[in-house]
PDB file of C-alpha atoms in Angstrom:
ATOM      1  CA  ALA A   1      14.781 -12.615  10.090  1.00  0.00           C
ATOM      2  CA  TRP A   2      12.776 -11.754  12.929  1.00  0.00           C
ATOM      3  CA  ALA A   3       9.138 -12.619  14.589  1.00  0.00           C
ATOM      4  CA  GLY A   4       6.306 -10.577  14.400  1.00  0.00           C
ATOM      5  CA  TRP A   5       2.276 -10.835  13.637  1.00  0.00           C
ATOM      6  CA  LEU A   6       0.865 -13.492  11.193  1.00  0.00           C
ATOM      7  CA  GLY A   7      -2.716 -12.020   9.691  1.00  0.00           C
ATOM      8  CA  TRP A   8      -4.854 -11.304   8.023  1.00  0.00           C
ATOM      9  CA  ILE A   9      -8.463  -9.747   6.412  1.00  0.00           C
ATOM     10  CA  SER A  10     -11.283 -11.554   4.899  1.00  0.00           C
ATOM     11  CA  TYR A  11     -12.917  -9.856   1.969  1.00  0.00           C
ATOM     12  CA  ASP A  12     -15.742  -9.551   4.157  1.00  0.00           C
ATOM     13  CA  ALA A  13     -14.786  -7.185   6.415  1.00  0.00           C
ATOM     14  CA  GLY A  14     -15.330  -4.396   3.406  1.00  0.00           C
ATOM     15  CA  ARG A  15     -18.711  -4.654   4.672  1.00  0.00           C
ATOM     16  CA  VAL A  16     -18.199  -3.520   8.103  1.00  0.00           C
ATOM     17  CA  ILE A  17     -15.462  -0.694   7.258  1.00  0.00           C
ATOM     18  CA  GLU A  18     -17.511   0.476   4.376  1.00  0.00           C
ATOM     19  CA  PRO A  19     -20.865  -1.017   4.555  1.00  0.00           C
ATOM     20  CA  ALA A  20     -22.572   0.721   1.101  1.00  0.00           C
ATOM     21  CA  ALA A  21     -19.337  -1.760  -0.647  1.00  0.00           C
ATOM     22  CA  GLY A  22     -21.610  -4.540  -2.038  1.00  0.00           C
ATOM     23  CA  LEU A  23     -25.453  -3.613  -0.576  1.00  0.00           C
ATOM     24  CA  GLU A  24     -26.684  -3.280  -4.404  1.00  0.00           C
ATOM     25  CA  ARG A  25     -24.971  -6.342  -5.435  1.00  0.00           C
ATOM     26  CA  GLY A  26     -26.597  -8.615  -2.530  1.00  0.00           C
ATOM     27  CA  ALA A  27     -23.310  -9.645  -1.684  1.00  0.00           C
ATOM     28  CA  ARG A  28     -23.789 -11.464   1.308  1.00  0.00           C
ATOM     29  CA  ASP A  29     -21.601 -13.755   3.827  1.00  0.00           C
ATOM     30  CA  ASP A  30     -22.225 -17.327   3.142  1.00  0.00           C
ATOM     31  CA  ARG A  31     -18.864 -18.977   4.474  1.00  0.00           C
ATOM     32  CA  GLY A  32     -19.368 -17.354   8.180  1.00  0.00           C
ATOM     33  CA  TRP A  33     -15.065 -16.590   8.447  1.00  0.00           C
ATOM     34  CA  PRO A  34     -13.877 -14.591  10.929  1.00  0.00           C
ATOM     35  CA  LEU A  35     -13.189 -10.612  10.127  1.00  0.00           C
ATOM     36  CA  ALA A  36      -9.726 -11.123  10.307  1.00  0.00           C
ATOM     37  CA  GLN A  37      -7.105 -13.090  12.431  1.00  0.00           C
ATOM     38  CA  PHE A  38      -4.210 -12.845  13.718  1.00  0.00           C
ATOM     39  CA  ALA A  39      -1.252 -14.492  15.505  1.00  0.00           C
ATOM     40  CA  ARG A  40       1.951 -13.725  16.763  1.00  0.00           C
ATOM     41  CA  VAL A  41       5.221 -15.895  15.273  1.00  0.00           C
ATOM     42  CA  ASP A  42       7.854 -16.144  17.351  1.00  0.00           C
ATOM     43  CA  ASP A  43       8.325 -19.459  16.147  1.00  0.00           C
ATOM     44  CA  ALA A  44       8.658 -19.621  11.598  1.00  0.00           C
ATOM     45  CA  LEU A  45      10.415 -21.672   8.606  1.00  0.00           C
ATOM     46  CA  VAL A  46      10.709 -18.320   6.294  1.00  0.00           C
ATOM     47  CA  TYR A  47      11.865 -18.372   2.100  1.00  0.00           C
ATOM     48  CA  ASP A  48      13.943 -15.418   1.920  1.00  0.00           C
ATOM     49  CA  HIS A  49      13.044 -14.751  -2.496  1.00  0.00           C
ATOM     50  CA  GLU A  50      15.809 -12.692  -2.658  1.00  0.00           C
ATOM     51  CA  THR A  51      18.816 -15.001  -1.591  1.00  0.00           C
ATOM     52  CA  ARG A  52      16.537 -18.227  -1.965  1.00  0.00           C
ATOM     53  CA  VAL A  53      17.375 -19.289   1.665  1.00  0.00           C
ATOM     54  CA  TRP A  54      15.369 -20.959   4.641  1.00  0.00           C
ATOM     55  CA  LEU A  55      15.957 -19.161   7.475  1.00  0.00           C
ATOM     56  CA  GLY A  56      14.747 -20.122  11.205  1.00  0.00           C
ATOM     57  CA  VAL A  57      13.052 -18.249  13.604  1.00  0.00           C
ATOM     58  CA  GLY A  58      13.069 -19.074  17.336  1.00  0.00           C
ATOM     59  CA  ALA A  59      12.827 -22.581  17.678  1.00  0.00           C
ATOM     60  CA  TRP A  60      13.466 -23.580  14.363  1.00  0.00           C
ATOM     61  CA  ARG A  61      16.850 -20.970  13.787  1.00  0.00           C
ATOM     62  CA  SER A  62      18.813 -24.187  15.664  1.00  0.00           C
ATOM     63  CA  ILE A  63      17.497 -26.907  13.846  1.00  0.00           C
ATOM     64  CA  VAL A  64      17.201 -24.786  10.176  1.00  0.00           C
ATOM     65  CA  GLY A  65      21.109 -26.396   8.656  1.00  0.00           C
ATOM     66  CA  GLU A  66      19.280 -29.686   8.596  1.00  0.00           C
ATOM     67  CA  LEU A  67      15.861 -28.489   7.550  1.00  0.00           C
ATOM     68  CA  ARG A  68      17.597 -27.275   4.443  1.00  0.00           C
ATOM     69  CA  GLU A  69      18.629 -30.754   3.703  1.00  0.00           C
ATOM     70  CA  ARG A  70      15.361 -31.962   3.719  1.00  0.00           C
ATOM     71  CA  LEU A  71      12.759 -29.699   2.188  1.00  0.00           C
ATOM     72  CA  GLY A  72      14.451 -30.765  -1.078  1.00  0.00           C
ATOM     73  CA  ILE A  73      12.868 -34.268  -0.611  1.00  0.00           C
ATOM     74  CA  LEU A  74       9.390 -33.475   1.789  1.00  0.00           C
ATOM     75  CA  PRO A  75       6.721 -35.822   0.680  1.00  0.00           C
ATOM     76  CA  GLU A  76       4.254 -34.496  -2.337  1.00  0.00           C
ATOM     77  CA  ARG A  77       1.150 -33.838  -0.144  1.00  0.00           C
ATOM     78  CA  ARG A  78      -1.879 -34.339  -2.699  1.00  0.00           C
ATOM     79  CA  PHE A  79      -5.134 -32.597  -3.489  1.00  0.00           C
ATOM     80  CA  ASP A  80      -7.515 -32.315  -6.369  1.00  0.00           C
ATOM     81  CA  CYS A  81      -9.259 -29.054  -7.225  1.00  0.00           C
ATOM     82  CA  GLU A  82     -12.086 -29.126  -9.581  1.00  0.00           C
ATOM     83  CA  ARG A  83     -11.978 -26.347 -12.753  1.00  0.00           C
ATOM     84  CA  LEU A  84     -12.856 -23.469 -10.338  1.00  0.00           C
ATOM     85  CA  ALA A  85     -16.020 -20.780 -11.546  1.00  0.00           C
ATOM     86  CA  SER A  86     -17.050 -17.672 -11.233  1.00  0.00           C
ATOM     87  CA  GLN A  87     -19.920 -17.249  -8.940  1.00  0.00           C
ATOM     88  CA  MET A  88     -21.346 -13.386 -11.152  1.00  0.00           C
ATOM     89  CA  GLY A  89     -20.936 -15.455 -14.450  1.00  0.00           C
ATOM     90  CA  ARG A  90     -18.596 -13.302 -17.636  1.00  0.00           C
ATOM     91  CA  GLU A  91     -21.777 -11.462 -18.194  1.00  0.00           C
ATOM     92  CA  GLY A  92     -21.247 -10.252 -13.952  1.00  0.00           C
ATOM     93  CA  TYR A  93     -18.375  -9.595 -14.593  1.00  0.00           C
ATOM     94  CA  GLU A  94     -18.421  -7.888 -17.055  1.00  0.00           C
ATOM     95  CA  ARG A  95     -20.723  -5.618 -16.664  1.00  0.00           C
ATOM     96  CA  ALA A  96     -19.112  -5.132 -13.366  1.00  0.00           C
ATOM     97  CA  VAL A  97     -16.039  -3.700 -15.113  1.00  0.00           C
ATOM     98  CA  GLU A  98     -17.763  -1.354 -16.719  1.00  0.00           C
ATOM     99  CA  ARG A  99     -19.835  -0.104 -13.690  1.00  0.00           C
ATOM    100  CA  ALA A 100     -16.337   0.590 -12.296  1.00  0.00           C
ATOM    101  CA  LEU A 101     -15.512   2.547 -14.991  1.00  0.00           C
ATOM    102  CA  GLU A 102     -18.628   4.548 -15.116  1.00  0.00           C
ATOM    103  CA  TYR A 103     -17.501   5.524 -11.742  1.00  0.00           C
ATOM    104  CA  ILE A 104     -13.340   6.094 -12.640  1.00  0.00           C
ATOM    105  CA  ARG A 105     -14.685   8.337 -15.518  1.00  0.00           C
ATOM    106  CA  ALA A 106     -17.112  10.073 -13.130  1.00  0.00           C
ATOM    107  CA  GLY A 107     -14.589  10.815 -10.579  1.00  0.00           C
ATOM    108  CA  ASP A 108     -16.198   8.401  -7.668  1.00  0.00           C
ATOM    109  CA  VAL A 109     -13.244   6.189  -7.343  1.00  0.00           C
ATOM    110  CA  TYR A 110      -9.466   6.925  -8.695  1.00  0.00           C
ATOM    111  CA  GLN A 111      -9.017   3.053  -8.947  1.00  0.00           C
ATOM    112  CA  VAL A 112     -11.081   0.028  -8.570  1.00  0.00           C
ATOM    113  CA  ASN A 113      -9.793  -3.300  -6.911  1.00  0.00           C
ATOM    114  CA  LEU A 114     -13.064  -5.752  -8.658  1.00  0.00           C
ATOM    115  CA  ALA A 115     -12.804  -8.751  -7.394  1.00  0.00           C
ATOM    116  CA  HIS A 116     -15.136 -12.053  -7.753  1.00  0.00           C
ATOM    117  CA  ARG A 117     -15.539 -15.041  -6.161  1.00  0.00           C
ATOM    118  CA  MET A 118     -14.262 -18.235  -7.381  1.00  0.00           C
ATOM    119  CA  SER A 119     -15.759 -22.008  -6.031  1.00  0.00           C
ATOM    120  CA  GLY A 120     -14.995 -25.523  -6.999  1.00  0.00           C
ATOM    121  CA  ARG A 121     -14.782 -28.959  -5.046  1.00  0.00           C
ATOM    122  CA  PHE A 122     -11.501 -28.984  -3.117  1.00  0.00           C
ATOM    123  CA  GLU A 123     -10.090 -31.868  -1.130  1.00  0.00           C
ATOM    124  CA  GLY A 124      -7.151 -32.551  -0.152  1.00  0.00           C
ATOM    125  CA  SER A 125      -3.947 -30.667   1.716  1.00  0.00           C
ATOM    126  CA  ALA A 126      -4.426 -27.602   1.514  1.00  0.00           C
ATOM    127  CA  ARG A 127      -1.058 -26.577   2.744  1.00  0.00           C
ATOM    128  CA  GLY A 128       0.089 -28.825  -0.791  1.00  0.00           C
ATOM    129  CA  LEU A 129      -2.310 -26.708  -2.995  1.00  0.00           C
ATOM    130  CA  PHE A 130       0.424 -23.729  -0.963  1.00  0.00           C
ATOM    131  CA  LEU A 131       3.319 -25.421  -2.422  1.00  0.00           C
ATOM    132  CA  ARG A 132       2.200 -25.996  -5.219  1.00  0.00           C
ATOM    133  CA  LEU A 133       0.896 -22.248  -6.051  1.00  0.00           C
ATOM    134  CA  MET A 134       4.367 -20.797  -5.063  1.00  0.00           C
ATOM    135  CA  ALA A 135       6.139 -22.450  -6.633  1.00  0.00           C
ATOM    136  CA  ALA A 136       4.578 -21.916 -10.563  1.00  0.00           C
ATOM    137  CA  ALA A 137       3.919 -17.934  -9.129  1.00  0.00           C
ATOM    138  CA  GLY A 138       8.019 -17.962  -7.779  1.00  0.00           C
ATOM    139  CA  PRO A 139       6.198 -14.649  -6.283  1.00  0.00           C
ATOM    140  CA  TRP A 140       8.290 -12.207  -3.693  1.00  0.00           C
ATOM    141  CA  TYR A 141       5.290 -12.566  -1.024  1.00  0.00           C
ATOM    142  CA  GLY A 142       4.219 -14.738   0.460  1.00  0.00           C
ATOM    143  CA  GLY A 143       2.045 -16.519   3.150  1.00  0.00           C
ATOM    144  CA  TYR A 144      -0.011 -19.267   4.609  1.00  0.00           C
ATOM    145  CA  ALA A 145      -2.415 -19.244   7.671  1.00  0.00           C
ATOM    146  CA  GLU A 146      -4.974 -22.002   9.002  1.00  0.00           C
ATOM    147  CA  LEU A 147      -7.570 -21.487  11.385  1.00  0.00           C
ATOM    148  CA  VAL A 148      -8.827 -24.761  13.030  1.00  0.00           C
ATOM    149  CA  ASP A 149     -12.568 -24.529  14.151  1.00  0.00           C
ATOM    150  CA  GLY A 150     -13.431 -27.849  15.771  1.00  0.00           C
ATOM    151  CA  ALA A 151     -13.375 -29.793  13.086  1.00  0.00           C
ATOM    152  CA  ARG A 152     -14.431 -26.899  10.553  1.00  0.00           C
ATOM    153  CA  GLY A 153     -11.119 -24.888   9.084  1.00  0.00           C
ATOM    154  CA  CYS A 154      -9.978 -22.522   6.794  1.00  0.00           C
ATOM    155  CA  ALA A 155      -6.838 -21.324   4.711  1.00  0.00           C
ATOM    156  CA  VAL A 156      -5.383 -18.173   3.463  1.00  0.00           C
ATOM    157  CA  ALA A 157      -2.866 -18.881   0.693  1.00  0.00           C
ATOM    158  CA  SER A 158      -1.403 -15.751  -0.676  1.00  0.00           C
ATOM    159  CA  ALA A 159       1.219 -14.875  -3.117  1.00  0.00           C
ATOM    160  CA  SER A 160       1.553 -12.029  -4.064  1.00  0.00           C
ATOM    161  CA  PRO A 161       4.207  -9.339  -6.067  1.00  0.00           C
ATOM    162  CA  GLU A 162       3.426  -6.743  -4.703  1.00  0.00           C
ATOM    163  CA  LEU A 163       4.798  -5.892  -0.484  1.00  0.00           C
ATOM    164  CA  PHE A 164       1.313  -4.383   1.182  1.00  0.00           C
ATOM    165  CA  LEU A 165       2.869  -3.354   4.649  1.00  0.00           C
ATOM    166  CA  GLU A 166       6.294  -3.487   6.443  1.00  0.00           C
ATOM    167  CA  PHE A 167       6.401  -2.431   9.365  1.00  0.00           C
ATOM    168  CA  ASP A 168      10.122  -1.744  11.494  1.00  0.00           C
ATOM    169  CA  GLY A 169       9.702  -1.766  14.851  1.00  0.00           C
ATOM    170  CA  ALA A 170      12.893  -0.261  15.581  1.00  0.00           C
ATOM    171  CA  THR A 171      13.072   2.446  13.266  1.00  0.00           C
ATOM    172  CA  ARG A 172       9.123   2.626  13.444  1.00  0.00           C
ATOM    173  CA  ARG A 173       9.049   3.206  10.146  1.00  0.00           C
ATOM    174  CA  VAL A 174       6.158   2.080   7.493  1.00  0.00           C
ATOM    175  CA  VAL A 175       6.847   1.123   3.581  1.00  0.00           C
ATOM    176  CA  THR A 176       4.060   0.315   1.755  1.00  0.00           C
ATOM    177  CA  ARG A 177       4.197  -0.523  -2.944  1.00  0.00           C
ATOM    178  CA  PRO A 178       1.006  -1.771  -3.464  1.00  0.00           C
ATOM    179  CA  MET A 179       0.759  -2.130  -7.608  1.00  0.00           C
ATOM    180  CA  LYS A 180      -2.615  -2.062  -7.705  1.00  0.00           C
ATOM    181  CA  GLY A 181      -3.981   1.082  -9.883  1.00  0.00           C
ATOM    182  CA  THR A 182      -5.426   2.013 -12.930  1.00  0.00           C
ATOM    183  CA  ARG A 183      -6.116   3.887 -16.506  1.00  0.00           C
ATOM    184  CA  PRO A 184      -7.193   6.718 -17.424  1.00  0.00           C
ATOM    185  CA  GLY A 185     -10.894   6.441 -18.079  1.00  0.00           C
ATOM    186  CA  SER A 186     -10.190   7.975 -21.816  1.00  0.00           C
ATOM    187  CA  ALA A 187      -7.748   5.619 -22.757  1.00  0.00           C
ATOM    188  CA  GLU A 188      -7.949   3.318 -25.602  1.00  0.00           C
ATOM    189  CA  PRO A 189      -8.792  -0.038 -24.684  1.00  0.00           C
TER     190      PRO A 189
END
């Protein structure tokens, strides 16, 4: 394991990159989160999914053995989340899917990553939510980042089976393996 950069790009950054995206449906940024956030991480605790071993990076390297023993007995971080509700509802989502299929049939796009916001009341530990997500999903790639701005904060919990982007600074090699794709527009549902 080695040091590197950790960050995220907000879904709302899509309007900056492709201003026409979302305008047709009146999408708006009502959260006020930064469009992107990156930080250099020289000290970290990293879980290698393939070997199922925790590794220490930087300052964590010297104490990772002790932490391996203690990780199984960390106090539970409690949280409560009500059932999530779609902001566009089932009918709106189905209309969006049909519109995406029209774009594919027309040849305007070859794939669509249709996303929509699901919201609900949340209280407690965002870290606890992330730990439960990782335990339940067992993803190959995951990350957790917190951004605290005064009394306000946000957290990004990511669990994914796909490698989006990997960069090896020594060889200058970039690898990407996104799984997103689509079926031909003529395929049966």
